[in-house]
XYZ file of C-alpha atoms in Angstrom:
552
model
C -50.729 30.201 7.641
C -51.077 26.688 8.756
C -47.718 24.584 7.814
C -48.441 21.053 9.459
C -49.695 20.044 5.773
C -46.233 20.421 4.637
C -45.353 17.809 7.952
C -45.238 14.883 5.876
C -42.904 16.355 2.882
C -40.627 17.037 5.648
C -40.486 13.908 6.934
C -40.206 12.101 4.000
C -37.290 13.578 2.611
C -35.656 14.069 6.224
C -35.566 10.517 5.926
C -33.919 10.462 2.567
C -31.041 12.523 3.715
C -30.617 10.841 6.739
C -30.258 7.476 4.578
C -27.817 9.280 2.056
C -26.076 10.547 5.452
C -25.286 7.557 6.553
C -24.258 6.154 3.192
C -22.027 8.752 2.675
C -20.215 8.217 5.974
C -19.971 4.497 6.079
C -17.883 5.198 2.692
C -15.828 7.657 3.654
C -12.017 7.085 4.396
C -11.156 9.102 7.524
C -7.481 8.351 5.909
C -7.813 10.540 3.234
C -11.649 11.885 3.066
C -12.787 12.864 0.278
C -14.071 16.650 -0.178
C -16.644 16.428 -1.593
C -18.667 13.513 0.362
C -17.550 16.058 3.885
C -19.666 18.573 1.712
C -22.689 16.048 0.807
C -22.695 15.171 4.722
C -22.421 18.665 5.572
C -25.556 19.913 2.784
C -27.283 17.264 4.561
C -27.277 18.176 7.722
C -27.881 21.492 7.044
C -31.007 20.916 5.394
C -32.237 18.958 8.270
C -31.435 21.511 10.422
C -33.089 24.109 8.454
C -36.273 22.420 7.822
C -36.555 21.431 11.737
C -36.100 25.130 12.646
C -39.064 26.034 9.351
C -41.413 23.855 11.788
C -40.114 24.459 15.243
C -39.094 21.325 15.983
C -36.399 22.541 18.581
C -34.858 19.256 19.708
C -34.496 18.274 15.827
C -33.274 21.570 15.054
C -30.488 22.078 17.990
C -28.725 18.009 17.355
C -28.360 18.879 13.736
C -27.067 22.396 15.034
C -24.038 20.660 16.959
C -23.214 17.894 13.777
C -23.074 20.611 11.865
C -20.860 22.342 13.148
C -18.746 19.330 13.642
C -19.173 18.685 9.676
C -18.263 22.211 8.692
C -14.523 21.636 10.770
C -14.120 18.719 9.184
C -14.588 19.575 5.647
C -12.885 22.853 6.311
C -9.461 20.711 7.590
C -9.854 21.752 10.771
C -10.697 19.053 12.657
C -8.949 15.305 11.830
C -11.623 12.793 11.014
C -10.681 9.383 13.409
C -12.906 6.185 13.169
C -14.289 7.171 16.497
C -16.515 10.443 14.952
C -17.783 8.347 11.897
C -19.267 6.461 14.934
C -20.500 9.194 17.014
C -21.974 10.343 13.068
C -23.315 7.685 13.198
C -24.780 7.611 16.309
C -25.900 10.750 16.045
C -27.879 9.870 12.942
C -30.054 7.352 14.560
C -30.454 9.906 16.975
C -32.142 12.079 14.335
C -34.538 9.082 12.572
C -35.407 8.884 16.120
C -36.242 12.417 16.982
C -38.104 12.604 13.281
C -40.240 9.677 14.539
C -41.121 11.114 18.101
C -41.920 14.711 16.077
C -44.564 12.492 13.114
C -46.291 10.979 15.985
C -46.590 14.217 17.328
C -44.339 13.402 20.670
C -42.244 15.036 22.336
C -38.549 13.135 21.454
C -36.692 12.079 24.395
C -35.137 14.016 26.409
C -32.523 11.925 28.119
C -31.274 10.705 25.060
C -30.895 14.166 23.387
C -28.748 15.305 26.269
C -26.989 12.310 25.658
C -25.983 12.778 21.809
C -25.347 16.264 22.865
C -22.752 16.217 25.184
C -21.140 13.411 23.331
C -21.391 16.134 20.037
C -19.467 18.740 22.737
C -16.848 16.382 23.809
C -15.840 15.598 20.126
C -15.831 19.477 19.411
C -13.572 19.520 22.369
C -11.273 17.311 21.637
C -10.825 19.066 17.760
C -10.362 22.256 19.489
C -7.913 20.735 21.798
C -5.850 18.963 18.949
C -6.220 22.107 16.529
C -4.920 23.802 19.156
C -1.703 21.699 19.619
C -0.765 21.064 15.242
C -0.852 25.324 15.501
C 1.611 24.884 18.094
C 3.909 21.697 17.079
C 2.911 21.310 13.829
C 2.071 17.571 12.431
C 3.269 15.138 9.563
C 1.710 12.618 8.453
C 4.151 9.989 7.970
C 3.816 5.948 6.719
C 3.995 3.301 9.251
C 6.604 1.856 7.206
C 8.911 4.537 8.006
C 8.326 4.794 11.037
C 9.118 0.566 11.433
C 12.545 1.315 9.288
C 13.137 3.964 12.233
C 12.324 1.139 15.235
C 14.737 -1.605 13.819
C 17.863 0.857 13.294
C 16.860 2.069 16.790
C 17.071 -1.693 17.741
C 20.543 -2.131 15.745
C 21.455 0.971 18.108
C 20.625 -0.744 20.603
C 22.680 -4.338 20.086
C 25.745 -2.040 19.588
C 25.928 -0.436 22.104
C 24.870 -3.323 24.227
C 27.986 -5.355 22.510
C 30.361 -2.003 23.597
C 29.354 -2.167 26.635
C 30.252 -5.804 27.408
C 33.975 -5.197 25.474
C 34.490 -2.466 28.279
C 33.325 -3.972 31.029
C 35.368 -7.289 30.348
C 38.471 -4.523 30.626
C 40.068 -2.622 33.299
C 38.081 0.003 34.468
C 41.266 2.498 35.203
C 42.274 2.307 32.166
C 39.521 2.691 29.688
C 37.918 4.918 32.628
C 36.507 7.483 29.793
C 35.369 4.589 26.955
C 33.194 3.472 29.629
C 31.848 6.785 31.018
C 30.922 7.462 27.531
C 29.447 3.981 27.154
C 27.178 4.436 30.195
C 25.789 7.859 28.710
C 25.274 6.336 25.038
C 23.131 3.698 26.831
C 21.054 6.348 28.754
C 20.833 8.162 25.469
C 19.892 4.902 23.302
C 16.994 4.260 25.348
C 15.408 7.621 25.799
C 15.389 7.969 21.880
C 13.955 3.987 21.881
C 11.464 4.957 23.906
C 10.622 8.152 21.985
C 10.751 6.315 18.857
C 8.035 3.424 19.883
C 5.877 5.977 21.077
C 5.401 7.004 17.586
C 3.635 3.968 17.220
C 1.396 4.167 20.292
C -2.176 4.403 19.576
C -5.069 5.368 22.397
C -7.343 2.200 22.690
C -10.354 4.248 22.009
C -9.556 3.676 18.263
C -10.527 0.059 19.141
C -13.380 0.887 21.745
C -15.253 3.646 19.290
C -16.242 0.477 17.415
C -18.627 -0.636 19.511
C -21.561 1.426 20.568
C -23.152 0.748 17.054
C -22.279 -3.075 16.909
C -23.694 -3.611 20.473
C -27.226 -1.209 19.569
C -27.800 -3.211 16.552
C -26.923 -6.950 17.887
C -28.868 -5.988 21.100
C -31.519 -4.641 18.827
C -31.812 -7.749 16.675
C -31.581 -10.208 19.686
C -34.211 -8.299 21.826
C -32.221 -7.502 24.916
C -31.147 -4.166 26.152
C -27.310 -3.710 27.009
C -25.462 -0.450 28.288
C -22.296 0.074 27.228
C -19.470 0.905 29.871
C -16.111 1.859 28.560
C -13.120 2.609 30.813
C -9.345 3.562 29.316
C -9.705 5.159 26.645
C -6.919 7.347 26.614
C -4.314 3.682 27.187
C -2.540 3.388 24.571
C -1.015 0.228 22.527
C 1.571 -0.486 19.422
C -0.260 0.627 16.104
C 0.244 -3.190 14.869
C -1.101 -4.824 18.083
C -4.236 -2.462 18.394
C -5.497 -3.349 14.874
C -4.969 -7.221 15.453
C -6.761 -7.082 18.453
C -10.354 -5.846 17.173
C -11.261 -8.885 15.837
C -10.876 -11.106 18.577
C -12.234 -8.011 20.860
C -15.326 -8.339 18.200
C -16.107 -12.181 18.933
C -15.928 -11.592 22.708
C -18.426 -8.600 22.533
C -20.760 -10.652 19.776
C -20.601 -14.131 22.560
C -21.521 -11.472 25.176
C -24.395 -10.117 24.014
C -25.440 -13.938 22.131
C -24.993 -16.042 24.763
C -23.886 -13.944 28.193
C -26.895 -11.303 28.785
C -30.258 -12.549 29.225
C -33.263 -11.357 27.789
C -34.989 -8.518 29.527
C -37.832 -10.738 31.190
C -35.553 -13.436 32.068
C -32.929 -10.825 33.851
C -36.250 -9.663 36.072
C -37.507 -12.899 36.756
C -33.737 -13.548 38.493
C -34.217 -10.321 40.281
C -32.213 -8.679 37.871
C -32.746 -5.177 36.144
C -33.621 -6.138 32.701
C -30.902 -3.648 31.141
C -27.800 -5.570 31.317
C -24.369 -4.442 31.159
C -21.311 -4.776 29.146
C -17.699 -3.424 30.336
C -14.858 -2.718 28.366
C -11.681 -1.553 30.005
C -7.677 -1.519 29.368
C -5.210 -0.442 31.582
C -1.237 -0.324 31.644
C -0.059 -2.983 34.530
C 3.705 -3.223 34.096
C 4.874 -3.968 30.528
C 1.410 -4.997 29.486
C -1.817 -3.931 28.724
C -4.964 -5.977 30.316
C -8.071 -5.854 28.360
C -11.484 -6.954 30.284
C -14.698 -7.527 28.697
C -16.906 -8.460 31.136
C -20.605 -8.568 31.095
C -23.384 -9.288 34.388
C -25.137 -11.547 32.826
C -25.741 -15.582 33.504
C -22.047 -16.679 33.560
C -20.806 -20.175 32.487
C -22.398 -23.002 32.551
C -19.858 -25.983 34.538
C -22.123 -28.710 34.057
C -22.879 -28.098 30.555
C -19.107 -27.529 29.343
C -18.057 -30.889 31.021
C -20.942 -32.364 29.371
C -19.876 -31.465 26.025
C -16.497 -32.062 26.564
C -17.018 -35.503 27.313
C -19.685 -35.427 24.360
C -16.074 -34.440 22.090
C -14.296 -37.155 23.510
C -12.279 -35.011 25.894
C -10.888 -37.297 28.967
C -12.469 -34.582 31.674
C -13.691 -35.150 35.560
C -15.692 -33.305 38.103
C -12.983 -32.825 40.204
C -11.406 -29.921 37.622
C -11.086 -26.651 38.921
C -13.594 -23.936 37.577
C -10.031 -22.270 35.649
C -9.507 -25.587 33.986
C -13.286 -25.992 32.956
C -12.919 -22.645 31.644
C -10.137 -23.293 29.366
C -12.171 -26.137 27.634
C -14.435 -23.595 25.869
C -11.029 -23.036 23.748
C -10.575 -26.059 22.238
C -11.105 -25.977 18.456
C -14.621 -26.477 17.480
C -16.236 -26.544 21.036
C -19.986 -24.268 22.106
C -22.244 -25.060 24.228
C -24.927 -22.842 22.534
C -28.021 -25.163 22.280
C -28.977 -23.907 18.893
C -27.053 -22.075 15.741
C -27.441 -18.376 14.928
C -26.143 -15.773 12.444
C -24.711 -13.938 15.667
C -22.488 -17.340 17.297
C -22.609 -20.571 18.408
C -21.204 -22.191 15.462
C -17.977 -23.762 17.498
C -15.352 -21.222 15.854
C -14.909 -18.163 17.968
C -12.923 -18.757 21.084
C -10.352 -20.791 19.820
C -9.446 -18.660 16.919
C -9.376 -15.775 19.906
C -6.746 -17.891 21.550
C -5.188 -18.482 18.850
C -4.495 -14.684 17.747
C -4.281 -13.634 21.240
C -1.077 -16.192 21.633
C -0.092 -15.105 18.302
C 0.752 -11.108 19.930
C 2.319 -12.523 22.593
C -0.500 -12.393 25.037
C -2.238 -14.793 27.096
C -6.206 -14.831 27.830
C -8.043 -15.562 31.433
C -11.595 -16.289 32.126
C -13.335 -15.791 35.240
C -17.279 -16.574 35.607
C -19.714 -17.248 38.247
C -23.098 -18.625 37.189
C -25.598 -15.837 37.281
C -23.498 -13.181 37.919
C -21.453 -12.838 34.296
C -18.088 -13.844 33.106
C -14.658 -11.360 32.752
C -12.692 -12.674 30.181
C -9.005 -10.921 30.130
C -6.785 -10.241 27.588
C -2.606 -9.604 28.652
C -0.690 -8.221 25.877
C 2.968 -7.019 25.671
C 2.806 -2.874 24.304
C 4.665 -3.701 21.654
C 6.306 -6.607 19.923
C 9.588 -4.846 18.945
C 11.165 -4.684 22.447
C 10.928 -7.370 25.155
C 11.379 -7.245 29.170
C 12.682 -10.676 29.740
C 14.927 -13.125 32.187
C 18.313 -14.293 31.235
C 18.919 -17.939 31.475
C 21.446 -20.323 30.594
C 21.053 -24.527 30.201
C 24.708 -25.626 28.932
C 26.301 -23.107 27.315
C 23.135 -21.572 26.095
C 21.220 -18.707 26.747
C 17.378 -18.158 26.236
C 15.113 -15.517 27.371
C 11.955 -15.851 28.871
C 9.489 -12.782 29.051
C 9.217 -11.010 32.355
C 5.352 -11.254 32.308
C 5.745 -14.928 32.599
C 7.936 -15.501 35.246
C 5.914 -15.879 38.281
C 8.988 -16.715 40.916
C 12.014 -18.823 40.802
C 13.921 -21.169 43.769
C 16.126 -23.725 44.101
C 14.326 -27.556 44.721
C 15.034 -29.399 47.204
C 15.146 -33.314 47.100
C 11.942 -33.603 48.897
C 9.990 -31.150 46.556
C 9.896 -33.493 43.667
C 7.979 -36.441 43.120
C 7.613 -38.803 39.697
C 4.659 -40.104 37.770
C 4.129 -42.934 35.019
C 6.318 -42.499 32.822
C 8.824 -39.780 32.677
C 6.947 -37.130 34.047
C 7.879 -34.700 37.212
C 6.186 -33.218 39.816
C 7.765 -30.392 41.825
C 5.136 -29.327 45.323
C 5.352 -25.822 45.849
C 3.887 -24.381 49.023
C 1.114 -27.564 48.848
C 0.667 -27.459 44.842
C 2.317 -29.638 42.307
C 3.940 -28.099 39.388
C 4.484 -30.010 36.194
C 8.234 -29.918 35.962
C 9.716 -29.119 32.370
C 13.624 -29.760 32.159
C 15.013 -27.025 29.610
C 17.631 -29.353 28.411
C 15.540 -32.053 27.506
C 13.491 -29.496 25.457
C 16.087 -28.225 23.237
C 18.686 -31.379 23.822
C 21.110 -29.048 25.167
C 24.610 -30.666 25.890
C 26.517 -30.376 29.568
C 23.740 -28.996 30.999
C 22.784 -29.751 34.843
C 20.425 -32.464 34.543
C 19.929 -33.194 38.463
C 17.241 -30.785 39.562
C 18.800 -30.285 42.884
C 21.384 -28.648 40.870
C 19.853 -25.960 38.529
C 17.163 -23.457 39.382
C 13.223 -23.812 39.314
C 11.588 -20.613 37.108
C 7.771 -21.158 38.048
C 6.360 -19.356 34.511
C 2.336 -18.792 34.077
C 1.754 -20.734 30.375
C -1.292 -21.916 28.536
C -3.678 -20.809 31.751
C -1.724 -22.743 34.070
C 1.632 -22.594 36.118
C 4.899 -24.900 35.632
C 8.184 -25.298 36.574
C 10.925 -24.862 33.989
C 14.553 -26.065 35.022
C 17.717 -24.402 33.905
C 21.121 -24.030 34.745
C 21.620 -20.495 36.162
C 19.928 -17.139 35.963
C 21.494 -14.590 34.291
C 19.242 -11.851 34.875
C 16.771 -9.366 34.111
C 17.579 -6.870 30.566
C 15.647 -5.300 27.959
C 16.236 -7.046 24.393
C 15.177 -6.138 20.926
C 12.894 -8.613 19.318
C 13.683 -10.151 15.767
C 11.298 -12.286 14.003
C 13.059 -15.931 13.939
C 10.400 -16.959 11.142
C 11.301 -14.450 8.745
C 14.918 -15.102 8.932
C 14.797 -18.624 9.187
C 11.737 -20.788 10.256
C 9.007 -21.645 13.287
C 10.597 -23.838 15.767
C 8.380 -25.398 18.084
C 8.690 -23.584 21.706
C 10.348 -20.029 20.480
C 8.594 -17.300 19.812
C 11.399 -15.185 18.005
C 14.680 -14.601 18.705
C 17.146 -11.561 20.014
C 20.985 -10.212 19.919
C 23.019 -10.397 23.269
C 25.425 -8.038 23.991
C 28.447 -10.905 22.357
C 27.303 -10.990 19.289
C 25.181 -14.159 19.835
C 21.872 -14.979 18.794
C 19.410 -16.017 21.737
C 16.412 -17.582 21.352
C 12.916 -16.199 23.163
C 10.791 -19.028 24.330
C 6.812 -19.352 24.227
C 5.972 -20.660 27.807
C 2.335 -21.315 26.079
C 3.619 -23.477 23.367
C 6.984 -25.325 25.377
C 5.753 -27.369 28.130
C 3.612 -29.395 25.121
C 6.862 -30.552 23.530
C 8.241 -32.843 26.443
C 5.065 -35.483 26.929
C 3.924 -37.689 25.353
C 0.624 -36.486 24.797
C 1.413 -33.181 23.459
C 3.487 -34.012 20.852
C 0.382 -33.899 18.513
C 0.785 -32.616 15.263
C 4.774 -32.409 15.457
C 7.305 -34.578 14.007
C 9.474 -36.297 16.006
C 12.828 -37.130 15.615
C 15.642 -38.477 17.838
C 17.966 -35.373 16.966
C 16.922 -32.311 15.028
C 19.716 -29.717 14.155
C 18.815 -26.334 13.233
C 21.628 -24.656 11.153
C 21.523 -20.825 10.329
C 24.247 -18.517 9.774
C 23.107 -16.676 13.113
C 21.726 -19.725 14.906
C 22.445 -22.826 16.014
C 20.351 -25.182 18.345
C 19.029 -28.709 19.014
C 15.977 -29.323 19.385
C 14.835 -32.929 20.342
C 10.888 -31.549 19.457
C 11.231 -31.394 15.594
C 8.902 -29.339 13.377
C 5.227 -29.323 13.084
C 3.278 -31.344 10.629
């Protein structure tokens, strides 16, 4: 009996499953999926699979074989739906349109790419086995994120206790309280191995972020005619549940400007002596107390001569003689492209300022690197988490601030010869042949008896807002570990803090933004803040000055 007349009622309603396939998934809540949309997936695939194997279409037959089986764990509860298998789904679906278009032109579908979506289909059945494997062990709970916060902040409270026991026993005799501070030293070790088991409850593997991506990137490329590979590297590094979610959408715009204005079309690529495939990279990696995200792609790089030109085009007061870092940093001003014509994709002047913006808003830093025709990196440093800070002890007056570790860059003591003045008020300080602008603490925060004689205090060189300064204080204290509390919920923004913390006396201690506090002692960065002569912050837990005032 010949079958190929019943070919094109195959195909057509192939198709129509494949479309309600993909519906289905792009509404389902891997939170809480529903049972019954696992099952219409599921029926689905099934039918696919059994039509393919009715007309011995092998290749057709054997991917819906592997989903399949995938679907049937799923709806059966034995395999924990993440975001990253609705986009392998997903993937696998246009897989399957693909392979139904290669079998109605009577082709033969492509291999490469079917060992592709297999082995990816293998890995994910893998990894269910895997983590099956380990709740039949263990045993899981799913518990709100809420909870698990409450559990962080009495953890911090722990913490500040025993920080503030510590310091009583310390101030006493050792021979006699010989025992209270034994037992001290042990709570401490015990405090911060159930901290540190606590925030991992909140660490999530960056592939939750990076799964997002494959599809974005094939459709953009697809609409903008260029063809882009997709490298991924750190999967398994993982980040604070709160940070990893912020961090997708400025991930998004960097991917999007990329692909827009970063890789070149295929025939321009080849023309440069390129391969007309380009690439795109994303990586993270644990360095220290941070994580460093790259996206970097190989494609034409930045453009110096056009950036200065529209800088100057904005009214920006730029030269040549700027260093390629502090072109760079000019694409972040607020409404500022250098795309030569709008699309639905970019170019509209609102991308890489609002990724500054949130970036700075984590407590992270970016950094661009670029060389024309070979591609740009741009880097992302976050803290892990926002709930506990590595920072440096310092004191100006009788006051003590911290400033985050992954600022500080060195510190020294000036010498007479090191510093030098400008128009005005401002200081220079040369280090090892560069000049540093100098930022007196003091003046920042009009801090009374402080050393105001830089000879006096110490130099902290801190890495802020893409460049390095010098910030002078009093004295270091030294290196601790503090517990983060958010100054704006418990009292207000103040301009050069980033939140606040509780020292071992009982006192509150400000954390300072090295982005945001060398802007608040010239003259031409006190834009957009109100100035007056002496502003007094009063809280029941805080008190400062603060000769910067309060934003607009």
């Amino acid at each position: 009996m010949d079958i190929s007349e019943f070919y094109d009622t195959f195909f057509e309603e192939a198709r129509e499953l494949l479309a309600e396939m993909e519906k289905q998934l792009l509404a389902l809540d891997v939170e809480t999926p529903d049972a019954e949309q696992l099952n219409a997936i599921f029926r689905a695939a099934h039918s696919i699979k059994g039509g393919a194997a009715t007309f011995g279409f092998s290749v057709l037959q054997e991917t819906t074989h592997h989903l399949e089986n995938l679907l049937d764990h799923a709806r059966r509860g034995e395999l924990v739906l993440r975001a990253a298998h609705i986009d392998r789904f997903l993937e696998t679906k246009d897989m399957l349109e693909d392979q139904l278009e290669a079998y109605r032109n009577a082709q033969t579908p492509d291999p490469e790419a079917y060992a592709h979506i297999v082995s990816v289909l293998k890995q994910l059945a893998e990894e269910g086995r895997r983590a099956t494997d380990v709740p039949q062990e263990h045993g899981s709970i799913r518990v709100g994120v809420d909870k698990v916060d409450t559990i962080i902040n009495l953890v911090g409270e722990l913490i500040i206790t025993q920080s503030m026991l510590e310091q009583t026993a310390c101030a006493s005799s050792p021979l006699d309280h010989a025992a209270l501070v034994s037992g001290i030293s042990q709570l401490q070790r015990n405090a911060r191995d159930l901290q540190e088991a606590v925030m991992s409850v909140r660490m999530m593997p960056m592939d939750y972020v990076f799964s997002r991506f494959p599809r974005l990137i094939r459709d953009l490329a697809g609409r903008l005619g260029k063809q882009v590979e997709l490298v991924s590297h750190g999967h398994d590094t993982e980040l604070d549940k709160s940070l990893i979610e912020r961090i997708i959408d400025p991930l998004t715009h960097l991917v999007r400007n990329s692909l827009d204005h970063g890789i070149e079309l295929p025939d321009v690529r080849q023309a440069q002596g390129k391969s007309a495939q380009g690439t795109l990279t994303l990586s993270a990696r644990h360095q220290g107390g941070n994580i460093v995200i790259e996206v970097m792609d190989d494609g034409a790089g930045l453009d110096r001569a056009r950036i200065l030109a529209k800088a100057r085009s904005h009214g920006m007061a730029v030269d040549d003689g700027l260093s390629d870092d502090e072109v760079w940093q000019l694409i972040f001003a607020p409404g500022f492209s250098t795309a030569q014509q709008v699309s639905d994709v970019s170019g509209r002047g609102v991308g890489m300022d609002v990724v500054k913006r949130n970036i700075q808003a984590m407590g992270g830093h970016v950094e661009l690197a670029s060389r024309k025709g070979s591609g740009t990196t741009t880097r992302i440093v976050l803290p892990l988490t926002l709930a506990i800070l590595e920072g440096m002890a310092i004191r100006a007056g009788e006051e003590i601030y911290i400033l985050p570790l992954s600022a500080v860059v060195e510190s020294l003591q000036p010498t007479s010869d090191m510093l030098f003045s400008m128009v005005g008020s401002d200081r220079l300080l040369k280090v090892r042949e560069e000049y540093l602008g100098l930022v007196a603490l003091y003046e920042v925060f009009d801090v009374p008896g402080a050393r105001t004689r830089p000879e006096e205090g110490i130099v902290v060189v801190v890495q802020g807002k893409g460049r390095q300064y010098a910030l002078l204080v009093d004295e270091l204290i030294g290196q601790q570990q503090v517990v983060v509390k958010n100054l704006e919920k418990n009292y207000r923004k103040v301009p050069g803090v980033s939140s606040a913390t509780i020292l071992g006396d009982g006192r509150v201690s400000l954390i300072l933004d090295v982005h945001d506090l060398h802007r608040l002692v010239t003259p031409s960065s006190l834009t957009g803040y109100q100035h007056d002569e002496h502003t007094v912050f009063e809280h029941p837990a805080l008190r400062c000055r603060s000769g910067a005032g309060s934003r607009q």
